[in-house]
Amino acid sequence: MAKYEEAVAKLEEYGQTHVLKYYGELPKEEKEALLQQIEATDLSFIKGALEQGGQAPRGKIEPLGAMELSEIGENKETFRQIGLDAIREGKVAAVLLAGGMGTRLGSDNPKCMYNIGLTKPVYIMQRLIENLQDVVKEAGRTVPLFIMTSEKNHDATVNFMKEMDNFGYDPELIFYFVQDMAPATDYNGKVYMEAKNRIATSPNGNGGWFVSMAKCGVLDKVKELGIEWLNAFAVDNVLQRIADPVFVGATIARNCASGAKVVRKVAKDEKVGAMCLEDGRPSIVEYYDMTEELMDAKNEKGEPAYNFGVIMNYLFRESDLEKIMNDRLPLHVVEKKIPYLDEDGNLVKPEEPNGYKYEQLVLDMIHELDTCLPFEVAREHEFAPIKNKTGVDSVESARELCRQNGIEL
Ligand code: UTP
């Protein structure tokens, strides 16, 4: 009983008492499950996040130059050697951020299971592993691969990898961890219910990965293996180089706490976050925060000052991440389609966005660190994100880019 009263008090405090609408009609175990979830769910941030208009307050934005292709070209062999040495010494690991829901792609399976093949199966995960294997071959040492899933896609991801025999990757060096969830709400901040005994939740964004690693205990593995650098990357870019020795070497050579692979933007309003300085520290200004003034600003060379977009492939020095792991990252309020129970208790899968999810983003980790090396890569060789089925950043566009890079599909 006490637990029920505690739940009521908590829900009253945050204006969410509708969560108990069906409580009376639930069987005992389901009652218990709901009370458990209420106890475990943080509802305190919703009001504040909405009041902020969803955006973290911004500091003073100034340009931050990148290490461009020409400079990388001149030092390529030196960087490659430094990177390969670090990989051979076991100091570099890859962290696949695969906890997302992939709603825009509209598949029921985890995104990594999506088959982009035309004449044969070619799964997104397969492409990533093949790219990583190139480095493993070059270095002669397997790069540990950490895979972040969410409670929504964990089992499917793990089973798929087993079924595919890990696409030939050494299973001894694949480690899974599950990220945290956050409640999803309507536009007024009322949490949705996804079942009569469950608040609708979704993965809490890709920014919580290091903390989730620690919570799940796999950070101990990172330490045990003596890993010093973590290359976190998105699941959906099927061309990206992972644990790229030149990128690793350049970041080490420049003594930076982090590195971010960037591409030259194709348009001033392209939907990618742009590298910048914010209050003198490295940061990323999201495309929706780009004002006309920032879009038109020029640097001393007369080029667009915010011209390098991040592709969600970042390198982090592990010891620096430990220093910032207790800092709270800003929350981004993101409009999404959220399945919910309607007034009559029927599950609705909306066709259009109907509310908000609350996410921490990996790009905000960069701002917490003292230094970051923006590292330019050729977009036609390394940037083929799959967000949608067709159109921009889609299965179609990625297939075309694979074709241009000689990858058989
Ligand atoms: P996106 O921001 O594209 O989100 O993720 P998504 O969930 O995959 O797709 P949509 O927006 O629902 O269509 C970029 C990367 O961050 C990971 C994704 O798996 C992808 O690699 N991610 C995103 C997480 O790992 N966890 C999250 O909570 C969100």
Tab-separated table of C-alpha atoms and ligand atoms in Angstrom:
chain	number	residue	atom	x	y	z
A	1	MET	CA	0.000	0.000	0.000
A	2	ALA	CA	2.775	2.377	0.952
A	3	LYS	CA	4.195	1.976	-2.525
A	4	TYR	CA	0.864	2.959	-4.073
A	5	GLU	CA	0.672	6.072	-1.925
A	6	GLU	CA	4.221	7.014	-2.799
A	7	ALA	CA	3.339	6.635	-6.476
A	8	VAL	CA	0.263	8.856	-6.086
A	9	ALA	CA	2.302	11.506	-4.289
A	10	LYS	CA	4.984	11.475	-6.983
A	11	LEU	CA	2.455	11.665	-9.810
A	12	GLU	CA	0.600	14.505	-8.088
A	13	GLU	CA	3.835	16.422	-7.652
A	14	TYR	CA	4.524	16.270	-11.396
A	15	GLY	CA	0.930	16.531	-12.634
A	16	GLN	CA	0.875	12.976	-14.032
A	17	THR	CA	-1.938	11.260	-12.088
A	18	HIS	CA	-3.535	9.974	-15.323
A	19	VAL	CA	-0.846	7.272	-15.250
A	20	LEU	CA	-3.018	5.420	-12.718
A	21	LYS	CA	-6.181	5.632	-14.818
A	22	TYR	CA	-6.387	1.868	-15.344
A	23	TYR	CA	-4.698	0.846	-12.097
A	24	GLY	CA	-7.929	-0.440	-10.537
A	25	GLU	CA	-8.572	-2.918	-13.329
A	26	LEU	CA	-5.055	-4.374	-13.527
A	27	PRO	CA	-4.149	-7.840	-12.230
A	28	LYS	CA	-1.878	-7.848	-9.189
A	29	GLU	CA	1.464	-8.387	-10.984
A	30	GLU	CA	0.706	-5.646	-13.482
A	31	LYS	CA	-0.182	-3.276	-10.665
A	32	GLU	CA	3.158	-4.086	-9.139
A	33	ALA	CA	4.974	-3.523	-12.460
A	34	LEU	CA	3.392	-0.125	-12.917
A	35	LEU	CA	4.234	1.011	-9.393
A	36	GLN	CA	7.764	-0.195	-9.973
A	37	GLN	CA	8.045	1.805	-13.179
A	38	ILE	CA	6.625	4.947	-11.553
A	39	GLU	CA	9.192	4.641	-8.798
A	40	ALA	CA	12.049	4.162	-11.265
A	41	THR	CA	11.063	6.859	-13.757
A	42	ASP	CA	12.479	10.349	-13.474
A	43	LEU	CA	9.594	12.752	-14.089
A	44	SER	CA	11.286	15.773	-12.575
A	45	PHE	CA	12.997	17.081	-15.709
A	46	ILE	CA	9.963	17.353	-18.009
A	47	LYS	CA	8.604	20.698	-16.884
A	48	GLY	CA	12.023	22.353	-16.889
A	49	ALA	CA	12.941	20.933	-20.297
A	50	LEU	CA	9.711	22.263	-21.825
A	51	GLU	CA	10.051	25.667	-20.165
A	52	GLN	CA	13.497	26.029	-21.662
A	53	GLY	CA	11.872	25.661	-25.053
A	54	GLY	CA	13.766	22.439	-25.447
A	55	GLN	CA	17.076	24.077	-26.096
A	56	ALA	CA	19.970	24.409	-23.773
A	57	PRO	CA	20.959	28.042	-23.299
A	58	ARG	CA	23.741	28.908	-25.730
A	59	GLY	CA	26.952	30.751	-25.025
A	60	LYS	CA	28.962	32.936	-27.378
A	61	ILE	CA	29.435	31.107	-30.682
A	62	GLU	CA	32.672	31.597	-32.636
A	63	PRO	CA	34.252	29.677	-35.511
A	64	LEU	CA	36.521	26.687	-34.942
A	65	GLY	CA	38.684	25.588	-37.849
A	66	ALA	CA	39.125	21.944	-38.799
A	67	MET	CA	42.184	19.934	-39.708
A	68	GLU	CA	41.448	19.927	-43.403
A	69	LEU	CA	42.095	17.231	-45.999
A	70	SER	CA	45.211	19.025	-47.325
A	71	GLU	CA	46.868	19.099	-43.901
A	72	ILE	CA	45.827	15.522	-43.220
A	73	GLY	CA	47.262	14.492	-46.602
A	74	GLU	CA	50.652	16.005	-45.778
A	75	ASN	CA	50.886	14.149	-42.450
A	76	LYS	CA	48.933	11.043	-43.304
A	77	GLU	CA	51.683	8.482	-42.865
A	78	THR	CA	52.846	9.926	-39.549
A	79	PHE	CA	49.294	9.981	-38.215
A	80	ARG	CA	48.579	6.499	-39.526
A	81	GLN	CA	51.637	5.122	-37.760
A	82	ILE	CA	50.698	6.733	-34.440
A	83	GLY	CA	47.143	5.418	-34.783
A	84	LEU	CA	48.237	1.915	-35.749
A	85	ASP	CA	50.648	1.779	-32.819
A	86	ALA	CA	47.800	2.710	-30.435
A	87	ILE	CA	45.539	0.054	-31.973
A	88	ARG	CA	48.270	-2.582	-31.834
A	89	GLU	CA	48.855	-1.771	-28.173
A	90	GLY	CA	45.146	-2.409	-27.577
A	91	LYS	CA	44.430	1.182	-26.604
A	92	VAL	CA	41.576	1.827	-29.051
A	93	ALA	CA	38.006	0.499	-28.959
A	94	ALA	CA	34.925	1.152	-31.060
A	95	VAL	CA	31.556	2.011	-29.507
A	96	LEU	CA	28.529	1.495	-31.711
A	97	LEU	CA	25.589	3.647	-30.646
A	98	ALA	CA	22.701	1.446	-31.686
A	99	GLY	CA	20.076	2.222	-29.084
A	100	GLY	CA	17.963	4.432	-31.341
A	101	MET	CA	14.480	3.564	-32.512
A	102	GLY	CA	15.028	4.345	-36.192
A	103	THR	CA	11.456	5.587	-36.468
A	104	ARG	CA	12.060	7.489	-39.704
A	105	LEU	CA	13.237	4.336	-41.418
A	106	GLY	CA	10.025	2.699	-40.258
A	107	SER	CA	11.262	-0.854	-39.752
A	108	ASP	CA	10.168	-2.894	-36.755
A	109	ASN	CA	13.620	-4.372	-36.385
A	110	PRO	CA	16.702	-2.609	-35.026
A	111	LYS	CA	18.324	-0.409	-37.678
A	112	CYS	CA	21.474	-2.533	-37.741
A	113	MET	CA	19.362	-5.396	-39.149
A	114	TYR	CA	18.213	-3.385	-42.135
A	115	ASN	CA	19.146	-5.020	-45.414
A	116	ILE	CA	20.371	-2.539	-48.036
A	117	GLY	CA	21.426	-5.252	-50.478
A	118	LEU	CA	20.052	-5.440	-54.016
A	119	THR	CA	21.395	-8.718	-55.359
A	120	LYS	CA	22.316	-10.262	-51.998
A	121	PRO	CA	21.702	-9.457	-48.342
A	122	VAL	CA	23.914	-6.620	-47.095
A	123	TYR	CA	22.885	-5.576	-43.595
A	124	ILE	CA	23.792	-2.229	-42.090
A	125	MET	CA	25.649	-4.040	-39.295
A	126	GLN	CA	27.547	-6.065	-41.861
A	127	ARG	CA	28.795	-2.894	-43.574
A	128	LEU	CA	30.001	-1.509	-40.232
A	129	ILE	CA	31.814	-4.707	-39.327
A	130	GLU	CA	33.372	-4.917	-42.780
A	131	ASN	CA	34.667	-1.364	-42.383
A	132	LEU	CA	36.089	-2.177	-38.968
A	133	GLN	CA	37.658	-5.379	-40.284
A	134	ASP	CA	39.733	-3.316	-42.733
A	135	VAL	CA	41.490	-1.752	-39.758
A	136	VAL	CA	41.761	-5.055	-37.918
A	137	LYS	CA	43.536	-6.507	-40.962
A	138	GLU	CA	45.832	-3.520	-41.302
A	139	ALA	CA	46.734	-3.453	-37.599
A	140	GLY	CA	46.809	-7.211	-37.128
A	141	ARG	CA	44.810	-6.847	-33.911
A	142	THR	CA	41.089	-7.017	-33.223
A	143	VAL	CA	39.598	-3.757	-32.036
A	144	PRO	CA	37.195	-4.364	-29.106
A	145	LEU	CA	33.669	-3.483	-30.156
A	146	PHE	CA	31.167	-2.210	-27.598
A	147	ILE	CA	27.562	-2.121	-28.753
A	148	MET	CA	24.986	0.045	-27.028
A	149	THR	CA	21.414	-1.172	-27.382
A	150	SER	CA	18.231	-0.164	-25.594
A	151	GLU	CA	15.750	-2.361	-23.749
A	152	LYS	CA	13.558	-2.090	-26.859
A	153	ASN	CA	16.057	-3.593	-29.274
A	154	HIS	CA	18.606	-5.450	-27.170
A	155	ASP	CA	17.425	-9.018	-27.613
A	156	ALA	CA	16.778	-8.600	-31.325
A	157	THR	CA	20.262	-7.120	-31.841
A	158	VAL	CA	22.056	-9.801	-29.859
A	159	ASN	CA	20.100	-12.624	-31.523
A	160	PHE	CA	20.748	-11.182	-34.972
A	161	MET	CA	24.490	-11.000	-34.345
A	162	LYS	CA	24.483	-14.608	-33.122
A	163	GLU	CA	22.489	-15.740	-36.127
A	164	MET	CA	24.918	-13.965	-38.467
A	165	ASP	CA	27.904	-15.398	-36.622
A	166	ASN	CA	28.897	-11.802	-35.766
A	167	PHE	CA	29.738	-11.292	-39.444
A	168	GLY	CA	33.050	-12.967	-38.710
A	169	TYR	CA	34.051	-10.639	-35.862
A	170	ASP	CA	35.712	-12.167	-32.806
A	171	PRO	CA	32.829	-12.648	-30.296
A	172	GLU	CA	35.299	-12.523	-27.415
A	173	LEU	CA	35.792	-8.846	-28.176
A	174	ILE	CA	32.164	-7.827	-28.625
A	175	PHE	CA	30.511	-6.383	-25.515
A	176	TYR	CA	26.914	-5.209	-25.215
A	177	PHE	CA	25.451	-2.671	-22.852
A	178	VAL	CA	21.952	-1.251	-22.545
A	179	GLN	CA	21.199	2.451	-22.357
A	180	ASP	CA	18.710	4.181	-20.067
A	181	MET	CA	15.137	5.035	-21.004
A	182	ALA	CA	13.191	8.273	-20.542
A	183	PRO	CA	9.434	8.910	-20.539
A	184	ALA	CA	7.795	10.308	-23.682
A	185	THR	CA	5.064	12.940	-23.410
A	186	ASP	CA	2.410	14.814	-25.340
A	187	TYR	CA	2.984	18.460	-26.248
A	188	ASN	CA	1.838	19.555	-22.781
A	189	GLY	CA	4.332	17.379	-20.988
A	190	LYS	CA	1.839	14.690	-19.914
A	191	VAL	CA	3.471	11.293	-20.164
A	192	TYR	CA	1.915	8.924	-22.651
A	193	MET	CA	0.943	5.389	-21.649
A	194	GLU	CA	2.014	2.589	-23.996
A	195	ALA	CA	-0.080	0.007	-22.137
A	196	LYS	CA	-2.454	0.139	-19.223
A	197	ASN	CA	0.390	-0.833	-16.929
A	198	ARG	CA	3.257	1.007	-18.643
A	199	ILE	CA	4.356	4.590	-19.175
A	200	ALA	CA	5.593	5.115	-22.743
A	201	THR	CA	9.374	5.310	-22.669
A	202	SER	CA	12.068	5.609	-25.270
A	203	PRO	CA	15.865	5.471	-25.226
A	204	ASN	CA	17.225	8.635	-23.612
A	205	GLY	CA	19.416	9.741	-26.511
A	206	ASN	CA	22.890	8.834	-27.651
A	207	GLY	CA	24.607	11.146	-25.139
A	208	GLY	CA	24.285	8.875	-22.144
A	209	TRP	CA	26.454	6.118	-23.541
A	210	PHE	CA	29.482	6.536	-21.295
A	211	VAL	CA	27.373	6.701	-18.144
A	212	SER	CA	25.393	3.659	-19.335
A	213	MET	CA	28.679	1.849	-19.938
A	214	ALA	CA	29.632	2.497	-16.346
A	215	LYS	CA	26.191	1.528	-14.980
A	216	CYS	CA	26.166	-1.750	-16.887
A	217	GLY	CA	29.637	-2.635	-15.668
A	218	VAL	CA	31.311	-2.740	-19.077
A	219	LEU	CA	33.519	0.208	-18.162
A	220	ASP	CA	35.378	-2.272	-15.985
A	221	LYS	CA	36.083	-4.227	-19.164
A	222	VAL	CA	37.389	-1.054	-20.849
A	223	LYS	CA	39.819	-0.602	-17.995
A	224	GLU	CA	40.777	-4.241	-17.750
A	225	LEU	CA	41.678	-4.193	-21.444
A	226	GLY	CA	43.735	-1.008	-21.017
A	227	ILE	CA	41.668	0.953	-23.523
A	228	GLU	CA	42.517	4.661	-23.681
A	229	TRP	CA	40.495	5.839	-26.678
A	230	LEU	CA	36.845	5.232	-27.473
A	231	ASN	CA	35.560	5.808	-31.002
A	232	ALA	CA	31.803	6.315	-30.661
A	233	PHE	CA	29.856	6.185	-33.907
A	234	ALA	CA	26.313	6.074	-35.227
A	235	VAL	CA	24.776	2.904	-36.571
A	236	ASP	CA	23.478	4.405	-39.764
A	237	ASN	CA	26.472	5.663	-41.746
A	238	VAL	CA	27.387	2.674	-43.894
A	239	LEU	CA	30.572	4.186	-45.337
A	240	GLN	CA	32.294	5.567	-42.236
A	241	ARG	CA	35.749	4.366	-41.306
A	242	ILE	CA	35.799	3.093	-37.745
A	243	ALA	CA	38.863	3.158	-35.471
A	244	ASP	CA	40.461	4.946	-38.409
A	245	PRO	CA	44.207	4.939	-37.663
A	246	VAL	CA	44.759	8.349	-39.326
A	247	PHE	CA	42.001	9.971	-37.253
A	248	VAL	CA	43.223	8.321	-34.057
A	249	GLY	CA	46.817	9.297	-34.834
A	250	ALA	CA	45.936	12.917	-35.606
A	251	THR	CA	43.955	13.300	-32.366
A	252	ILE	CA	46.801	11.810	-30.347
A	253	ALA	CA	49.426	13.879	-32.190
A	254	ARG	CA	47.532	17.088	-31.501
A	255	ASN	CA	47.106	16.062	-27.862
A	256	CYS	CA	43.343	16.571	-27.958
A	257	ALA	CA	40.880	15.072	-25.475
A	258	SER	CA	38.478	14.346	-28.309
A	259	GLY	CA	38.179	14.351	-32.064
A	260	ALA	CA	35.186	14.711	-34.358
A	261	LYS	CA	35.035	13.568	-37.949
A	262	VAL	CA	33.523	16.363	-39.998
A	263	VAL	CA	32.515	16.922	-43.603
A	264	ARG	CA	32.346	20.139	-45.592
A	265	LYS	CA	28.689	21.151	-45.687
A	266	VAL	CA	26.966	21.067	-49.079
A	267	ALA	CA	24.660	23.961	-48.204
A	268	LYS	CA	24.741	26.563	-45.486
A	269	ASP	CA	21.489	25.180	-44.078
A	270	GLU	CA	22.364	21.486	-44.397
A	271	LYS	CA	20.861	19.515	-41.524
A	272	VAL	CA	24.086	18.646	-39.726
A	273	GLY	CA	25.522	20.125	-36.551
A	274	ALA	CA	28.451	22.471	-37.203
A	275	MET	CA	31.672	22.589	-35.205
A	276	CYS	CA	32.233	25.834	-33.358
A	277	LEU	CA	33.609	27.362	-30.201
A	278	GLU	CA	31.054	28.178	-27.542
A	279	ASP	CA	32.330	30.462	-24.809
A	280	GLY	CA	35.812	29.514	-25.959
A	281	ARG	CA	35.291	25.754	-25.687
A	282	PRO	CA	34.760	23.288	-28.513
A	283	SER	CA	31.094	22.773	-29.258
A	284	ILE	CA	28.573	21.938	-31.926
A	285	VAL	CA	25.795	24.205	-33.022
A	286	GLU	CA	22.805	22.139	-34.115
A	287	TYR	CA	21.344	22.934	-37.530
A	288	TYR	CA	18.124	24.202	-35.957
A	289	ASP	CA	20.147	26.702	-33.907
A	290	MET	CA	21.962	28.084	-36.964
A	291	THR	CA	20.871	31.687	-37.441
A	292	GLU	CA	21.141	33.432	-40.834
A	293	GLU	CA	24.000	35.394	-39.336
A	294	LEU	CA	25.943	32.230	-38.477
A	295	MET	CA	25.136	30.689	-41.853
A	296	ASP	CA	26.540	33.726	-43.680
A	297	ALA	CA	29.524	34.376	-41.417
A	298	LYS	CA	32.939	34.112	-43.090
A	299	ASN	CA	36.342	33.233	-41.649
A	300	GLU	CA	39.621	35.045	-42.337
A	301	LYS	CA	40.021	33.069	-45.587
A	302	GLY	CA	36.644	34.350	-46.753
A	303	GLU	CA	35.113	30.856	-46.479
A	304	PRO	CA	31.914	30.033	-44.557
A	305	ALA	CA	32.921	30.117	-40.903
A	306	TYR	CA	30.668	27.226	-39.805
A	307	ASN	CA	31.290	24.954	-42.724
A	308	PHE	CA	32.221	21.681	-41.059
A	309	GLY	CA	29.374	19.358	-40.117
A	310	VAL	CA	29.731	16.483	-37.671
A	311	ILE	CA	28.932	12.973	-38.887
A	312	MET	CA	28.558	11.349	-35.467
A	313	ASN	CA	31.912	9.671	-35.432
A	314	TYR	CA	33.827	10.878	-32.396
A	315	LEU	CA	36.969	9.888	-30.591
A	316	PHE	CA	37.158	10.354	-26.834
A	317	ARG	CA	40.048	9.962	-24.425
A	318	GLU	CA	38.596	7.657	-21.802
A	319	SER	CA	40.321	9.291	-18.828
A	320	ASP	CA	38.780	12.647	-19.769
A	321	LEU	CA	35.309	11.128	-20.014
A	322	GLU	CA	35.643	9.863	-16.467
A	323	LYS	CA	36.254	13.410	-15.294
A	324	ILE	CA	33.032	14.701	-16.828
A	325	MET	CA	30.778	11.711	-16.296
A	326	ASN	CA	28.942	13.272	-13.376
A	327	ASP	CA	28.160	16.495	-15.243
A	328	ARG	CA	24.576	16.602	-16.423
A	329	LEU	CA	24.289	16.984	-20.180
A	330	PRO	CA	21.623	19.335	-21.563
A	331	LEU	CA	18.305	17.762	-22.538
A	332	HIS	CA	17.047	18.121	-26.079
A	333	VAL	CA	13.314	18.001	-26.597
A	334	VAL	CA	12.668	16.166	-29.855
A	335	GLU	CA	9.343	15.907	-31.657
A	336	LYS	CA	8.558	12.284	-32.512
A	337	LYS	CA	5.799	9.818	-33.301
A	338	ILE	CA	4.946	8.089	-30.040
A	339	PRO	CA	2.597	5.092	-29.864
A	340	TYR	CA	0.078	5.688	-27.069
A	341	LEU	CA	-3.166	4.551	-25.451
A	342	ASP	CA	-6.104	6.736	-26.426
A	343	GLU	CA	-8.983	7.774	-24.178
A	344	ASP	CA	-10.633	4.387	-24.702
A	345	GLY	CA	-7.510	2.448	-23.871
A	346	ASN	CA	-6.711	1.454	-27.472
A	347	LEU	CA	-3.117	1.534	-28.706
A	348	VAL	CA	-2.609	4.121	-31.462
A	349	LYS	CA	0.450	4.236	-33.717
A	350	PRO	CA	0.449	7.817	-34.994
A	351	GLU	CA	1.389	8.655	-38.579
A	352	GLU	CA	2.541	12.134	-37.607
A	353	PRO	CA	4.602	13.386	-34.655
A	354	ASN	CA	2.399	13.665	-31.585
A	355	GLY	CA	4.716	14.586	-28.765
A	356	TYR	CA	8.195	14.800	-27.342
A	357	LYS	CA	11.038	12.573	-26.404
A	358	TYR	CA	13.805	13.881	-24.178
A	359	GLU	CA	17.336	13.126	-25.259
A	360	GLN	CA	20.906	13.722	-24.272
A	361	LEU	CA	23.164	13.967	-27.279
A	362	VAL	CA	26.696	12.744	-27.781
A	363	LEU	CA	27.640	16.068	-29.360
A	364	ASP	CA	27.151	17.801	-26.009
A	365	MET	CA	29.911	15.656	-24.542
A	366	ILE	CA	32.352	17.479	-26.789
A	367	HIS	CA	31.535	20.778	-25.093
A	368	GLU	CA	32.356	19.352	-21.688
A	369	LEU	CA	35.879	18.491	-22.784
A	370	ASP	CA	38.711	21.021	-23.056
A	371	THR	CA	39.866	20.187	-26.550
A	372	CYS	CA	38.506	18.678	-29.735
A	373	LEU	CA	40.098	18.129	-33.118
A	374	PRO	CA	37.611	18.568	-35.967
A	375	PHE	CA	39.025	16.180	-38.583
A	376	GLU	CA	37.834	16.532	-42.155
A	377	VAL	CA	36.874	13.471	-44.173
A	378	ALA	CA	35.790	13.317	-47.810
A	379	ARG	CA	32.015	13.101	-47.627
A	380	GLU	CA	31.664	11.123	-50.843
A	381	HIS	CA	33.813	8.376	-49.284
A	382	GLU	CA	32.696	8.475	-45.671
A	383	PHE	CA	29.237	9.872	-45.271
A	384	ALA	CA	26.259	7.756	-46.266
A	385	PRO	CA	23.757	8.041	-43.414
A	386	ILE	CA	20.516	6.105	-43.577
A	387	LYS	CA	17.759	7.990	-41.806
A	388	ASN	CA	14.857	7.597	-44.255
A	389	LYS	CA	13.644	5.057	-46.786
A	390	THR	CA	13.845	7.445	-49.719
A	391	GLY	CA	15.140	10.944	-50.512
A	392	VAL	CA	17.823	12.728	-48.496
A	393	ASP	CA	19.960	10.531	-46.202
A	394	SER	CA	18.097	7.427	-47.219
A	395	VAL	CA	18.526	3.809	-48.192
A	396	GLU	CA	18.468	5.041	-51.808
A	397	SER	CA	21.152	7.708	-51.392
A	398	ALA	CA	23.352	5.359	-49.345
A	399	ARG	CA	23.084	2.656	-52.020
A	400	GLU	CA	24.217	5.118	-54.646
A	401	LEU	CA	27.181	6.170	-52.490
A	402	CYS	CA	28.092	2.519	-51.899
A	403	ARG	CA	28.019	1.967	-55.652
A	404	GLN	CA	30.315	4.949	-56.217
A	405	ASN	CA	32.730	3.456	-53.679
A	406	GLY	CA	32.793	0.065	-55.366
A	407	ILE	CA	30.770	-1.746	-52.692
A	408	GLU	CA	28.673	-4.542	-54.145
A	409	LEU	CA	25.126	-4.637	-52.934
B	1	UTP	P1	19.116	9.345	-34.631
B	1	UTP	O1	19.183	10.656	-33.981
B	1	UTP	O2	19.133	9.304	-36.113
B	1	UTP	O3	17.849	8.571	-34.059
B	1	UTP	O4	20.302	8.484	-34.068
B	1	UTP	P2	17.245	7.153	-34.389
B	1	UTP	O5	16.492	6.768	-33.155
B	1	UTP	O6	18.250	6.161	-34.865
B	1	UTP	O7	16.251	7.412	-35.598
B	1	UTP	P3	14.856	8.216	-35.667
B	1	UTP	O8	15.189	9.640	-35.337
B	1	UTP	O9	13.943	7.581	-34.659
B	1	UTP	O10	14.430	8.026	-37.079
B	1	UTP	C1	21.639	8.691	-34.381
B	1	UTP	C2	22.425	7.572	-33.736
B	1	UTP	O11	22.277	7.591	-32.323
B	1	UTP	C3	21.817	6.327	-31.876
B	1	UTP	C4	21.124	5.714	-33.059
B	1	UTP	O12	21.045	4.317	-32.911
B	1	UTP	C5	22.020	6.183	-34.181
B	1	UTP	O13	23.197	5.403	-34.227
B	1	UTP	N1	20.909	6.527	-30.732
B	1	UTP	C6	19.910	7.438	-30.830
B	1	UTP	C7	21.102	5.802	-29.608
B	1	UTP	O14	22.031	4.959	-29.531
B	1	UTP	N2	20.258	6.006	-28.558
B	1	UTP	C8	19.246	6.888	-28.605
B	1	UTP	O15	18.520	7.023	-27.611
B	1	UTP	C9	19.067	7.636	-29.772
